[in-house]
Coordinates of C-alpha atoms and ligand atoms in Angstrom, one line a residue:
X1 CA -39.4 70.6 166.8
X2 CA -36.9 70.4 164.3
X3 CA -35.2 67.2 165.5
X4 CA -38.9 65.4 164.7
X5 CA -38.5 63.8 161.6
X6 CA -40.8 64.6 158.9
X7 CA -43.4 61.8 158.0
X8 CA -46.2 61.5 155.6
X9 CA -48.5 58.4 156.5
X10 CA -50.3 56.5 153.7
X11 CA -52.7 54.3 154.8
X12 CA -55.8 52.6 154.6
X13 CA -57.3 52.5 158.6
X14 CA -57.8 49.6 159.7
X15 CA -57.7 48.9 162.9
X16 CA -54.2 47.9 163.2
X17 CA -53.4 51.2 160.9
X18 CA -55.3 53.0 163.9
X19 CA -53.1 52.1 166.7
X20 CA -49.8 52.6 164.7
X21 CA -51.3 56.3 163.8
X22 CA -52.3 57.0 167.4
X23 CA -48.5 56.5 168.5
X24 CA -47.5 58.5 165.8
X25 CA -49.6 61.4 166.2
X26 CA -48.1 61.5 170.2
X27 CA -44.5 60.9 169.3
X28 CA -42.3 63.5 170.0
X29 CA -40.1 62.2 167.4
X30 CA -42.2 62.9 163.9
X31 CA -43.6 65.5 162.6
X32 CA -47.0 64.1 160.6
X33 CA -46.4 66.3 157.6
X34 CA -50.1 65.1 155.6
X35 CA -51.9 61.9 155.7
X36 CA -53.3 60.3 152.7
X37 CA -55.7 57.3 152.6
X38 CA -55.9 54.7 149.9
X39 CA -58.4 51.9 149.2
X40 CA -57.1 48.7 151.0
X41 CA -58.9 47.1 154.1
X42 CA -62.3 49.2 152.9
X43 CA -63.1 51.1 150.0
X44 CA -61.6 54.9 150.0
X45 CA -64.7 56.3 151.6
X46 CA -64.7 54.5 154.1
X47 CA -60.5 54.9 154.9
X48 CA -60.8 58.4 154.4
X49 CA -63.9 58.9 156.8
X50 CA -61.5 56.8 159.8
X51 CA -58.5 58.4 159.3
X52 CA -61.2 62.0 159.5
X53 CA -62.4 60.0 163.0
X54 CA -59.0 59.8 164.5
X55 CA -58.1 63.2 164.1
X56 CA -61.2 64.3 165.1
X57 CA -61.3 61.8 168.2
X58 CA -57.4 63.1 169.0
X59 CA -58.1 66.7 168.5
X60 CA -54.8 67.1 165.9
X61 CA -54.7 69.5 163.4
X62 CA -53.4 67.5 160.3
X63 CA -54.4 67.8 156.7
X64 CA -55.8 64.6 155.1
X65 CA -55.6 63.7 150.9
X66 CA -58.0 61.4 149.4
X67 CA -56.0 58.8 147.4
X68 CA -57.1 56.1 144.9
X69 CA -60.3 54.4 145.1
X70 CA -58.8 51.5 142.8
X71 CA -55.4 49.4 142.3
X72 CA -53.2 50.3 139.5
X73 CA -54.8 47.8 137.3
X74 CA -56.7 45.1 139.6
X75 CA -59.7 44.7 140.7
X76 CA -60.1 46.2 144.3
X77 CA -59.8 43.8 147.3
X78 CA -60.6 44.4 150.4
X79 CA -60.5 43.1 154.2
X80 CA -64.0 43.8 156.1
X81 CA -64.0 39.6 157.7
X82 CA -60.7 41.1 159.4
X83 CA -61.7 45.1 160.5
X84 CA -65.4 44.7 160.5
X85 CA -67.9 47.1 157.6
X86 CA -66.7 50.2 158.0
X87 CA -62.9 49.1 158.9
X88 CA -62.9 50.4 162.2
X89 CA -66.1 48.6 164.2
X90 CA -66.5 49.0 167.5
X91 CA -66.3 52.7 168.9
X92 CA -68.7 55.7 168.0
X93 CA -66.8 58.2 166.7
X94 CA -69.9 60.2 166.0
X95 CA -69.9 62.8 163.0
X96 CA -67.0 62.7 161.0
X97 CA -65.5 66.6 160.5
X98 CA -64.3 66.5 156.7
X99 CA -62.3 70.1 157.3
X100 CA -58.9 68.7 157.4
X101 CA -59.8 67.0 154.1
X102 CA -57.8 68.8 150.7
X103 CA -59.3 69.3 147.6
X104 CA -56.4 68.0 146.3
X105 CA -56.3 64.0 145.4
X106 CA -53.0 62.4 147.8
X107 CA -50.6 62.1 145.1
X108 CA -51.0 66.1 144.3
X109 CA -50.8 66.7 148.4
X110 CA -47.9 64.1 148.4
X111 CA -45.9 66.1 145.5
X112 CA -46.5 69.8 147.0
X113 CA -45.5 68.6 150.2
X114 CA -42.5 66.9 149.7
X115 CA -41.4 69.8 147.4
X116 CA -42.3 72.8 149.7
X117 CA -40.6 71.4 153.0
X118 CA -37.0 72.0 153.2
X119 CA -35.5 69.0 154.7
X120 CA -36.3 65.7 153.3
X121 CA -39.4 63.2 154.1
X122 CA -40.3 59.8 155.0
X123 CA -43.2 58.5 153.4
X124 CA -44.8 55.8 156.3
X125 CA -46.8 53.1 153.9
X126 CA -49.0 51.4 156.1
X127 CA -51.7 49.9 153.1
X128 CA -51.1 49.2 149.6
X129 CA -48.9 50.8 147.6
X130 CA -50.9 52.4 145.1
X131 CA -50.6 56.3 145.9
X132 CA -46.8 55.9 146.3
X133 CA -46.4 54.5 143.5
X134 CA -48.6 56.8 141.3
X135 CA -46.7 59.9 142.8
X136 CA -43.2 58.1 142.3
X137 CA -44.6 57.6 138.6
X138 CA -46.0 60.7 137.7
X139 CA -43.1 63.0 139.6
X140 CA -39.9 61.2 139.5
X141 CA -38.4 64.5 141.2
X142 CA -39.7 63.7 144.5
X143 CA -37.3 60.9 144.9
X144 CA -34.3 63.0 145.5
X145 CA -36.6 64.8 148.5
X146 CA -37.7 61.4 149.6
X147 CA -35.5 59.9 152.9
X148 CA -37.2 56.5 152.9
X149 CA -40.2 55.0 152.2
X150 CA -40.9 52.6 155.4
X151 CA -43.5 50.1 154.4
X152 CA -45.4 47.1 156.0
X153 CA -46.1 44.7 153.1
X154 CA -44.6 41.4 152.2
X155 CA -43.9 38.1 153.1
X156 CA -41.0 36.3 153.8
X157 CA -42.7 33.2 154.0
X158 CA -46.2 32.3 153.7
X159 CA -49.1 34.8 152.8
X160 CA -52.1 35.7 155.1
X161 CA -54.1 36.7 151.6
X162 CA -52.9 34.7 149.1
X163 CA -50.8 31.1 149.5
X164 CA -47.9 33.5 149.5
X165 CA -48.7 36.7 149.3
X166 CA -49.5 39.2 152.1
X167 CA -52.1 41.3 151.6
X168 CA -51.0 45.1 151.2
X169 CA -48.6 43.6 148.3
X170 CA -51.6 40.9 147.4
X171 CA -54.1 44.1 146.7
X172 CA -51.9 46.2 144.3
X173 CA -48.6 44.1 143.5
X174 CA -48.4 46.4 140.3
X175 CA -47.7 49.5 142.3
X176 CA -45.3 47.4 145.0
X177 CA -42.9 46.5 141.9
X178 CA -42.8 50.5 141.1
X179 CA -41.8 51.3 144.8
X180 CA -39.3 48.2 144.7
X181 CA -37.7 49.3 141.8
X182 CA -37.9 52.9 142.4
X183 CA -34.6 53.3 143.6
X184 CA -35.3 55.5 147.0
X185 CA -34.4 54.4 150.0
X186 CA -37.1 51.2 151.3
X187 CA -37.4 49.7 154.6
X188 CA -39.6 46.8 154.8
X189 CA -41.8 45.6 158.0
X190 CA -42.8 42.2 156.6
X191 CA -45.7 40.1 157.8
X192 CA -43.4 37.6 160.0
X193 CA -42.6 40.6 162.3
X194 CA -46.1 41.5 162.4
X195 CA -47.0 38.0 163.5
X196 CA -45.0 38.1 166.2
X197 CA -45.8 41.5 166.8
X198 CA -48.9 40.3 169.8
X199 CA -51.3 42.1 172.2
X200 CA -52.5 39.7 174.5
X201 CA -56.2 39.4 176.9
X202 CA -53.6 41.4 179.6
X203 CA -52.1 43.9 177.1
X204 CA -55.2 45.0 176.3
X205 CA -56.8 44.9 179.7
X206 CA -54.0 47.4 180.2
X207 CA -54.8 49.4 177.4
X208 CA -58.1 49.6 178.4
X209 CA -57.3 50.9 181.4
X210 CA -54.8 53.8 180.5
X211 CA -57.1 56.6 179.2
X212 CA -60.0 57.4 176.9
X213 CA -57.3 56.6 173.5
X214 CA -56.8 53.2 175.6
X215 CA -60.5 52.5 175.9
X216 CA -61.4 53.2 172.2
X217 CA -58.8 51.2 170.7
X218 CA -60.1 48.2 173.1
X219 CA -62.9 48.5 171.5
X220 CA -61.6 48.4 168.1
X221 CA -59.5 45.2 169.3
X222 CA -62.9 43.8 170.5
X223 CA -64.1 43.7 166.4
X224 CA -60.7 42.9 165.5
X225 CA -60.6 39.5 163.8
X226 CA -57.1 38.7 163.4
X227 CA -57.0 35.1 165.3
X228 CA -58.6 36.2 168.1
X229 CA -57.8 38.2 171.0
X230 CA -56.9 35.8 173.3
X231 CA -54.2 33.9 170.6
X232 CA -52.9 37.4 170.5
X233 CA -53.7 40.9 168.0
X234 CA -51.3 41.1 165.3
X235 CA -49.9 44.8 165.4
X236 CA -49.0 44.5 161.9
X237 CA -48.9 48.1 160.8
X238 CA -47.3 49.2 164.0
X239 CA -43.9 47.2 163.2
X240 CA -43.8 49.9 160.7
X241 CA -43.7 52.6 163.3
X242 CA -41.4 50.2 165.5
X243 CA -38.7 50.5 162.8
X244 CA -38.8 54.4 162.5
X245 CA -38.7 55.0 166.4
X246 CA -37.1 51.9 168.0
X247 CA -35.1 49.9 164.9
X248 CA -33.2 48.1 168.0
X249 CA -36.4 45.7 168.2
X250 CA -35.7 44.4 164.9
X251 CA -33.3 41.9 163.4
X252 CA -32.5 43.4 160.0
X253 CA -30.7 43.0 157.0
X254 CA -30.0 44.9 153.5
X255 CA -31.2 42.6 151.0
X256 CA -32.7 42.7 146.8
X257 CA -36.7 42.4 146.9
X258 CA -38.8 42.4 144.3
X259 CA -42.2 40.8 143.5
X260 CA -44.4 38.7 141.5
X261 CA -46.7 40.1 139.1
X262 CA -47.8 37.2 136.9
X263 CA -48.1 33.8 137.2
X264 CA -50.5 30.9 138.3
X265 CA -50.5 30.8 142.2
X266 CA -47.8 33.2 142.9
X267 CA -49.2 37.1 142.4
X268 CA -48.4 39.4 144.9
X269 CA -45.5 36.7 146.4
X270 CA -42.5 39.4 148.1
X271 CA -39.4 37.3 146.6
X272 CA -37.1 38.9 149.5
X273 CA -33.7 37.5 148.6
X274 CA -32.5 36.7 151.9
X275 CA -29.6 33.6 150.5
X276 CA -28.8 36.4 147.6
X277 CA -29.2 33.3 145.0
X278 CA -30.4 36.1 142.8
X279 CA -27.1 38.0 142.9
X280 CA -28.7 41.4 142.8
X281 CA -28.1 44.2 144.4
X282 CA -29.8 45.2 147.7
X283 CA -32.7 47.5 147.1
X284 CA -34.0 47.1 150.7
X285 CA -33.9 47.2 154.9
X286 CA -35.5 44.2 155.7
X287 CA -36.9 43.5 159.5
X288 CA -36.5 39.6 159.6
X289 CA -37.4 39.3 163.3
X290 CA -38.4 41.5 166.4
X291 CA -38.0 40.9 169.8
X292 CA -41.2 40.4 171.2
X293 CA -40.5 41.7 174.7
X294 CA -39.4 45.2 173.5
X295 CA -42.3 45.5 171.3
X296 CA -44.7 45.0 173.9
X297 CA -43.3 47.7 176.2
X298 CA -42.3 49.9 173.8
X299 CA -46.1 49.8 172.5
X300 CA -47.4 50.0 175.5
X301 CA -45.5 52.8 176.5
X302 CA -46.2 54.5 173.5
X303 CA -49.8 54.3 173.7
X304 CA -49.9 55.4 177.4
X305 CA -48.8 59.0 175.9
X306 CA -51.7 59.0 173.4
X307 CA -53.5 61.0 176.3
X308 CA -56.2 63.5 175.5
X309 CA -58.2 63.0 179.0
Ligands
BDR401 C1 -51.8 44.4 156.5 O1 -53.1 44.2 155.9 C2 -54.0 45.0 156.5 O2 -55.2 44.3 156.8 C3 -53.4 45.5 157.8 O3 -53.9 46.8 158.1 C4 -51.9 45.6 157.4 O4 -51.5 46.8 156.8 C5 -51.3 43.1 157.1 O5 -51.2 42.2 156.1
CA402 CA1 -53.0 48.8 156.9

């Protein structure tokens, strides 16, 4: 118990969010400290409510903070063509149980938690950054107790939101230059990993097949509309996960990011300084590419322990 690394997940489930979640709720190597949702592929409702699903659905015991309906100072965006109305279409979760749910708003349950825990935490972002930003902002103390915050976001080439902006970055880009510039410890999952980051028609045939956790996320990937299953499901948010429990898939290098926040085409753009023309120091652990094969199995294998039959 005390080897497990401590984690806090902020995210905004998502049915990519769901399947990185389910392996880190059955991993024997984290400790899920608190969860806290933010607005991002649906409104906050509607995140909160899935991530309240999960637990329920996996019978864990974890406390779960509300975070911020809105961006720093954007209007909200939001991905329903991608994760269906409510964000995760396709299963019947029935009721949602709101006990695990705090009073207290994510970047309160973020601060007392990170400050009450002895050793120090990761902070898993897995939507946009608003929440971590807000609690960097408002208690710069935490960054001393923060280990690394491990974030999919970016792009180090095209955008799937924007021309070149990816879309956890392309939804609150304001609070994404706080964490950038925050000075703790960042590790970046980037959307080029995620592309190649693939479930194919016989991946998921043999999730399907490997318990009742297997079945419902098949029938999340059945409403998932990221190019189609049979052109393969981008894993996004579960490269994220990769890095924390096998960082071996990745190629990756230290490296200065940083990212647009005005101009004409450009918002939201990652500029992730790979040829260092910028001559600033790194501020960040980029993954630049992932070996394919050991994703698969690895996510296979992790998903295989997600067993509540
Ligand atoms: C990111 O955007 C969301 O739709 C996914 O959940 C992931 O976090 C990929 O760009
Ligand atoms: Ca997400």
């Amino acid at each position: 118990m005390e080897n497990r690394r401590s984690i806090i997940i902020d995210t905004d489930p998502g049915i990519d969010d769901a399947v990185a979640i389910a392996m880190c709720l059955f991993s024997d190597k984290l400790k899920i400290e608190l969860i806290t949702t933010v607005a991002g592929n649906v409104d906050i409702d509607k995140t909160t409510d899935n991530i309240l699903k999960l637990l329920k659905f996996y019978k864990k015991d974890i406390k779960v903070a509300k975070g911020s309906s809105v961006p720093l100072i954007r209007k909200p965006i939001h991905a329903k063509n991608v994760h269906g109305e409510s964000g995760m279409d396709g299963y019947d979760f029935g009721e949602v149980d709101y006990s695990p749910l705090l009073s207290e708003n994510a970047v309160e349950a973020m601060y007392k938690k990170i400050m009450e825990i002895n050793n120090k935490i990761t902070i898993l972002a897995i939507g946009p950054l608003t929440n971590v930003a807000l609690l960097l902002k408002v208690y710069p103390e935490v960054k001393e107790k923060i280990e690394e915050i491990v974030l999919m976001g970016g792009s180090l080439s095209r955008g799937n939101m924007g021309v070149l902006s990816e879309f956890n970055i392309h939804c609150d880009p304001d609070a994404a230059k706080i964490v950038f510039n925050s000075g703790v410890n960042l590790a970046i999952a980037p959307l080029d990993v995620g592309l190649k980051a693939l479930v194919f028609p016989e991946d998921s045939a043999k999730i399907k097949a490997m318990n009742k956790s297997g079945e419902m996320i098949y029938s999340l990937f059945k409403h998932y509309r990221s190019f189609g299953l049979r052109n393969g499901l981008k894993m996004y948010d579960s490269c994220a996960v990769a890095y924390l429990l096998k960082p071996e898939m990745f190629e990756i290098v230290d490296t200065f990011v940083d990212v647009e926040i005005c101009g004409e085409y450009a918002v939201g753009a990652t500029i992730i300084d790979l040829k260092n023309y910028l001559k600033r120091e790194a501020n960040a652990r980029v993954c630049i590419d992932i070996n394919q094969e050991m994703f698969k199995d690895w996510l296979l294998e992790s998903l295989n322990k997600c067993n509540i039959d």
